[in-house]
mmCIF file of C-alpha atoms in Angstrom:
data_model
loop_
_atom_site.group_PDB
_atom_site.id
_atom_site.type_symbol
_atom_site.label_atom_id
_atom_site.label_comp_id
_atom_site.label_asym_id
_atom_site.label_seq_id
_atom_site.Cartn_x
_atom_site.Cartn_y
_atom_site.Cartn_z
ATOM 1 C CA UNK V 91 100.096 65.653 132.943
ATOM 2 C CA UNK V 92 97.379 64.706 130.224
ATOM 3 C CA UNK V 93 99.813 62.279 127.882
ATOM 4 C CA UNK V 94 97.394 59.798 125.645
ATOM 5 C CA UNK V 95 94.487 61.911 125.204
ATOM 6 C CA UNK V 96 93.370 65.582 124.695
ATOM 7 C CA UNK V 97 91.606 67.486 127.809
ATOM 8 C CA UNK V 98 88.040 67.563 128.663
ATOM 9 C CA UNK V 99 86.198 71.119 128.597
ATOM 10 C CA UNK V 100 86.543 71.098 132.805
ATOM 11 C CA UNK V 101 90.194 70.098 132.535
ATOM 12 C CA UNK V 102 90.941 73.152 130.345
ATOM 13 C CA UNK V 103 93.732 75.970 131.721
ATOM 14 C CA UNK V 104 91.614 78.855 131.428
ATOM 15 C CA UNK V 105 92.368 81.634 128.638
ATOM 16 C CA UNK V 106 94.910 84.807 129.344
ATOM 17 C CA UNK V 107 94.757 87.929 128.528
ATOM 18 C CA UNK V 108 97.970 89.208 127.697
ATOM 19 C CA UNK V 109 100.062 87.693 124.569
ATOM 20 C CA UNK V 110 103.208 86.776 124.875
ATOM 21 C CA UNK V 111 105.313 89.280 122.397
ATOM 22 C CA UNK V 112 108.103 87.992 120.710
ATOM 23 C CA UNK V 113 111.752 89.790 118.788
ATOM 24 C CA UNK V 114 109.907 90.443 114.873
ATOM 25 C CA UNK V 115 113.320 89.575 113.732
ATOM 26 C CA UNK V 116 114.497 85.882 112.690
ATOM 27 C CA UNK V 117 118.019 85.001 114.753
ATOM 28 C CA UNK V 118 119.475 83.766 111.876
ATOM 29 C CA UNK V 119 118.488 84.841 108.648
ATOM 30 C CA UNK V 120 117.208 88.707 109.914
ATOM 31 C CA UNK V 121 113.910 88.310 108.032
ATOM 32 C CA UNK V 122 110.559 88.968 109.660
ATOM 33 C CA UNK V 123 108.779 86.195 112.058
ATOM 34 C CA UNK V 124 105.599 88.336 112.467
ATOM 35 C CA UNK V 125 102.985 89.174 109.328
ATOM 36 C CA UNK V 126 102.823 90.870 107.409
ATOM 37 C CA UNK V 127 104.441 88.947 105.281
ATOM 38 C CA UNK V 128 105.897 89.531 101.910
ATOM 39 C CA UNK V 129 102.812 89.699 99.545
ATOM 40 C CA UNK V 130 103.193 86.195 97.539
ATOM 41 C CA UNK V 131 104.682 84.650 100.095
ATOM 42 C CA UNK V 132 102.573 81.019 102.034
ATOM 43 C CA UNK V 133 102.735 79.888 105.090
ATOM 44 C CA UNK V 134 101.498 76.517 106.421
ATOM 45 C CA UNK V 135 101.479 74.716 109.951
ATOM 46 C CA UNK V 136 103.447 71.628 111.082
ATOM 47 C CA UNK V 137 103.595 69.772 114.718
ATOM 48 C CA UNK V 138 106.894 67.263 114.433
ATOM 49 C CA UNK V 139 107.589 66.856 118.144
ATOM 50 C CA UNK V 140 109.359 69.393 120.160
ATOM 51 C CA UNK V 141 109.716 72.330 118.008
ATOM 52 C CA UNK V 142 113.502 73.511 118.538
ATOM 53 C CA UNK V 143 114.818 70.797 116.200
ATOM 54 C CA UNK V 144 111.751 70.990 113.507
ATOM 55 C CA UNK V 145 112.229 74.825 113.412
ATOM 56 C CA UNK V 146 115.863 74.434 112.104
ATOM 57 C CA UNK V 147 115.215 71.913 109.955
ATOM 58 C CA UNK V 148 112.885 74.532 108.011
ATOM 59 C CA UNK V 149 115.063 77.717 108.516
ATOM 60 C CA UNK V 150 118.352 75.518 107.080
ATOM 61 C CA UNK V 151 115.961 74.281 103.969
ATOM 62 C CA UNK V 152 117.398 77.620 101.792
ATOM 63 C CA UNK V 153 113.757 77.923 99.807
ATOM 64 C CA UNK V 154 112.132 79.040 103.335
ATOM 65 C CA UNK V 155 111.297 82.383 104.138
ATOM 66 C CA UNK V 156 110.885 82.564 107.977
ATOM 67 C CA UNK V 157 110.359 80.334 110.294
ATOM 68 C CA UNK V 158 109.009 80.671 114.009
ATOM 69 C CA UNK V 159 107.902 78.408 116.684
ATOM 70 C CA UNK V 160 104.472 78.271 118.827
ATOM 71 C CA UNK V 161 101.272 76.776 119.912
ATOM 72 C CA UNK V 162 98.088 75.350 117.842
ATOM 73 C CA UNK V 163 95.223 73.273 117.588
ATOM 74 C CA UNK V 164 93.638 73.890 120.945
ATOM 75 C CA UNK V 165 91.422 76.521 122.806
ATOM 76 C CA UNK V 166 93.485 77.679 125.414
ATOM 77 C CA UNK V 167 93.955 81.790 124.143
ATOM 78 C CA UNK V 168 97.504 83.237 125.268
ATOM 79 C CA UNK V 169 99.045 79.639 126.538
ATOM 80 C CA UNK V 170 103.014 79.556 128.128
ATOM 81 C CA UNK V 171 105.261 77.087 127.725
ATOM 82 C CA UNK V 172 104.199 75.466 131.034
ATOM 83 C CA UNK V 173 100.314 75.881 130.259
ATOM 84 C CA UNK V 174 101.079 73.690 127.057
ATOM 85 C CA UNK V 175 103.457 71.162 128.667
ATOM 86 C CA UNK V 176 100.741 70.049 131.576
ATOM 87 C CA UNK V 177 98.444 69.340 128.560
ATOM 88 C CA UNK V 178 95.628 71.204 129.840
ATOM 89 C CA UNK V 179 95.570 73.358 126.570
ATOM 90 C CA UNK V 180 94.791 70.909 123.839
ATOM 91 C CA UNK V 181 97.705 72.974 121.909
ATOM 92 C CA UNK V 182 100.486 70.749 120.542
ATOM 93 C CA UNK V 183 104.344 72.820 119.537
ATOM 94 C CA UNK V 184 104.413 74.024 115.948
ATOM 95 C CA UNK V 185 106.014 75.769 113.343
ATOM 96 C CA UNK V 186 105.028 78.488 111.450
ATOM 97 C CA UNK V 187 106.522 78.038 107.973
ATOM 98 C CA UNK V 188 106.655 80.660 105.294
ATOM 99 C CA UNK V 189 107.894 80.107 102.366
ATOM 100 C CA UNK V 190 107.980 81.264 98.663
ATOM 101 C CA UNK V 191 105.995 78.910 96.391
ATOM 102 C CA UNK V 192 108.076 80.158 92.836
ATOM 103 C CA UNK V 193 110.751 78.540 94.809
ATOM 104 C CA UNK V 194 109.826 75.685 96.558
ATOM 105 C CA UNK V 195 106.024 74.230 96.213
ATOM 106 C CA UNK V 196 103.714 73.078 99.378
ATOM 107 C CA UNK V 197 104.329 69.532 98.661
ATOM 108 C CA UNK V 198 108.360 69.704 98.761
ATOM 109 C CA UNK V 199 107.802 71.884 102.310
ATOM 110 C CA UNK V 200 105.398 68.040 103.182
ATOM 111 C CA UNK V 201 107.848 66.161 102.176
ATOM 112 C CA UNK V 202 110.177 67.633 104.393
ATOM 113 C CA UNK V 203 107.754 67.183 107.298
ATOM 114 C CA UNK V 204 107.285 63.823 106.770
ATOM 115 C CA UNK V 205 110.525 62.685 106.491
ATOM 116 C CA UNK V 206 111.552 64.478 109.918
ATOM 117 C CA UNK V 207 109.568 62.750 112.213
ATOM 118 C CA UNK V 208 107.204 59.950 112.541
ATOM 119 C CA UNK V 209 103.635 60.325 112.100
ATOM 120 C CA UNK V 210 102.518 57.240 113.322
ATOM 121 C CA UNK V 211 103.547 57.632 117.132
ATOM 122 C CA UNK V 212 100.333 59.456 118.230
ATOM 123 C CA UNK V 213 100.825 61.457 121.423
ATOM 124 C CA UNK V 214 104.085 61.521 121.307
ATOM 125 C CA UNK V 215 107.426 61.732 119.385
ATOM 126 C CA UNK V 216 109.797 59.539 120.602
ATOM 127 C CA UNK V 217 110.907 59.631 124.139
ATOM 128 C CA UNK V 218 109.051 62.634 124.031
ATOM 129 C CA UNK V 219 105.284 62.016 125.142
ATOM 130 C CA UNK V 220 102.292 64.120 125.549
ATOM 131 C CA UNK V 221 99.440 65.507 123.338
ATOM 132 C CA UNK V 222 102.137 69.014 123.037
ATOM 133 C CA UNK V 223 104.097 66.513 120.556
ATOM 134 C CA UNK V 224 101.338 65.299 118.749
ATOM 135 C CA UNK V 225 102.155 65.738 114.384
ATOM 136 C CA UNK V 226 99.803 68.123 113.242
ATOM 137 C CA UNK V 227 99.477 70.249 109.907
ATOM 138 C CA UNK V 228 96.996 73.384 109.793
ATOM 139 C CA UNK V 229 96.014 74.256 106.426
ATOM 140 C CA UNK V 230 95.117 77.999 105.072
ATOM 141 C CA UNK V 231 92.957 77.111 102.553
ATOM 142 C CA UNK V 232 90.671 74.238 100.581
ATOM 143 C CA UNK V 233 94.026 74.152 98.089
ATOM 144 C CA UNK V 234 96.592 73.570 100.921
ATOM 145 C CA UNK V 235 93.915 71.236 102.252
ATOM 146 C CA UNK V 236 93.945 68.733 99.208
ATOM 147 C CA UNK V 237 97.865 68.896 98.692
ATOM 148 C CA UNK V 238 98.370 67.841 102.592
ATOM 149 C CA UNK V 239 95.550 64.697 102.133
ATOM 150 C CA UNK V 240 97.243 63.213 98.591
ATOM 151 C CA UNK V 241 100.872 63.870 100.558
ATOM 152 C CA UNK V 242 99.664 61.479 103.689
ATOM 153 C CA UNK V 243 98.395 59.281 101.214
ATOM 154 C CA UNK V 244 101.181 58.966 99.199
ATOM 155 C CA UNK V 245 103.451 58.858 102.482
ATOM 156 C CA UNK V 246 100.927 56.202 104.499
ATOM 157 C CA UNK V 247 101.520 53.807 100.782
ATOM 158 C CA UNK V 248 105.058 54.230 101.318
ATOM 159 C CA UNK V 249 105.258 53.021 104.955
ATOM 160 C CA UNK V 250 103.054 50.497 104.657
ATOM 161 C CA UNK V 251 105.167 49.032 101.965
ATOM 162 C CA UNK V 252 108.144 49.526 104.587
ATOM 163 C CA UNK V 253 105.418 47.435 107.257
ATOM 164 C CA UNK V 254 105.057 50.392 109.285
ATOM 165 C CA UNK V 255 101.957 51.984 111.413
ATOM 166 C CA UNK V 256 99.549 54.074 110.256
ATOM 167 C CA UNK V 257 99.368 57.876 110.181
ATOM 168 C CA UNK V 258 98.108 59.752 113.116
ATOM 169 C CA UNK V 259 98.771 63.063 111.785
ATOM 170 C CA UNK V 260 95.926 65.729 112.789
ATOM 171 C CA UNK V 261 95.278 67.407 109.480
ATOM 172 C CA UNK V 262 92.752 70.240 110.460
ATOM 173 C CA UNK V 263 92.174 73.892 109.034
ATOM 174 C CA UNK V 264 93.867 76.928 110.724
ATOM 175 C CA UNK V 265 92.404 78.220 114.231
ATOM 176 C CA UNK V 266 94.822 79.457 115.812
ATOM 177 C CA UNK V 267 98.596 80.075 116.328
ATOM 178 C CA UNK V 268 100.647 82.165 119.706
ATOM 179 C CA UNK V 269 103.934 82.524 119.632
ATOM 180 C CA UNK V 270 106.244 80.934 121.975
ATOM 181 C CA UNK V 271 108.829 82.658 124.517
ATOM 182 C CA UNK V 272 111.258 84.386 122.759
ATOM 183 C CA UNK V 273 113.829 81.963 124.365
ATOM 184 C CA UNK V 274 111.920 79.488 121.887
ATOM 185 C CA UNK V 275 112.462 81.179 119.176
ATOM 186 C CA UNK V 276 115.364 79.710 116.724
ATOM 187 C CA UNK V 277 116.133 77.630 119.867
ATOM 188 C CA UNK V 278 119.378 75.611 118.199
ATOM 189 C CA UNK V 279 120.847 78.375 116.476
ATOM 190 C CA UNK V 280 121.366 80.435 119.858
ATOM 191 C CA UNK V 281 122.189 76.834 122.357
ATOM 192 C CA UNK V 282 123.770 74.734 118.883
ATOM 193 C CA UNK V 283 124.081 71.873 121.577
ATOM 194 C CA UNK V 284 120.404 71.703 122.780
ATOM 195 C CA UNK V 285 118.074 68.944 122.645
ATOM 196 C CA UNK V 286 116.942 68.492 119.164
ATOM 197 C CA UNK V 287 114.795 65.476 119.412
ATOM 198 C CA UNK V 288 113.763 65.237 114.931
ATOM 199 C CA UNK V 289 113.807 61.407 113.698
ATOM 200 C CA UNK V 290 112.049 60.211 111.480
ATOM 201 C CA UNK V 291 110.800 56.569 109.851
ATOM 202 C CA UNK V 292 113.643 56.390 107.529
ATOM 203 C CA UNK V 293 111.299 56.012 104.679
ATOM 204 C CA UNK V 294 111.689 58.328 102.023
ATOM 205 C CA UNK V 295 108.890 60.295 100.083
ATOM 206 C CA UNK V 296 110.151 59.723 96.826
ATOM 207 C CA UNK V 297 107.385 60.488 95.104
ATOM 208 C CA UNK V 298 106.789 64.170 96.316
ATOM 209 C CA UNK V 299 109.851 65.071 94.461
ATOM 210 C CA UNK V 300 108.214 65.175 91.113
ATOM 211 C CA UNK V 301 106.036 67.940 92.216
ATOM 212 C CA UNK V 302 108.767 70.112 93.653
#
């Protein structure tokens, strides 16, 4: 297993051909997980570690519209669960949040992802290690872009006022996104004693909440 760095082109599982289809319907709140989407609606990105616990600490913030869990921000097309735990992929475990921004803005969904994990750990979250659990945020758009640059800023002021490590987030523009096994999918809410795995610095982003 590839744990400190991403793969090399010849170390890369090859693509697959068939996706891997998931339930449309959220376990918990009964709201779509597949677009389309409600027309105002956003979505953005996030990689906090092993995605069971991150997903339900989206679906429980009551502003969120859907959540759903997968794999980004690597080449392999089509990847399993298995493909993206030998870290032959280059995908790290995400979620795919959607959310309603009359009700709850793009910086108040960051601050939430910073606060839930801790950027600074590279490949890995935790006990957790490998590039799958690497923090990552994949923008939509040149707007999302800026808000997700001034939050690590503000964030990377705040810990190193706490005397804590720099970011390693990967902040990088949409490519791709495949849905994990449905067995994935709102993980906590069907096994409510599963691993959860979210921790975070214990430094709070006090400043995003103006903006919310």
């Amino acid at each position: 297993m590839l744990k400190h760095r991403l793969p090399r082109d010849s170390e890369i599982i090859p693509n697959r051909a068939e996706k891997i289809i998931v339930s449309p319907t959220h376990f918990v709140n009964g709201r779509t997980i597949v677009p389309p989407f409600p027309e105002h609606m956003e979505s953005v990105i996030v990689g906090m570690g092993c995605f069971w616990g991150a997903e339900r600490v989206f679906w429980e913030t009551p502003q969120v519209y859907s959540t759903s869990v997968g794999y980004a921000g690597g080449i392999t097309k089509n990847p399993t669960y298995e493909d993206v735990c030998s870290g032959r992929t280059g995908h790290t475990e995400v979620v795919y949040v959607t959310f309603d921004p009359v009700e709850i803005t793009l910086s108040k969904i960051l601050q939430i992802f910073w606060e839930n994990h801790d950027p600074t750990q590279g490949m890995r979250q935790g006990n957790d290690r490998g590039t799958q659990y690497r923090s990552a945020i994949y923008y939509f758009n040149p707007e999302q872009h800026s808000a997700c640059l001034q939050s690590r800023d503000q964030y990377q002021a705040l810990l190193d006022k706490a005397g804590l490590s720099k970011i390693t987030t990967e902040i990088s523009p949409y490519t791709n996104y495949y849905y994990a096994e449905s067995y994935h999918q709102q993980y906590l809410a069907k096994v409510p004693s599963g691993y959860c795995g979210i921790g975070g610095t214990g430094v709070c982003f006090r400043e995003s909440v103006k903006h919310a």
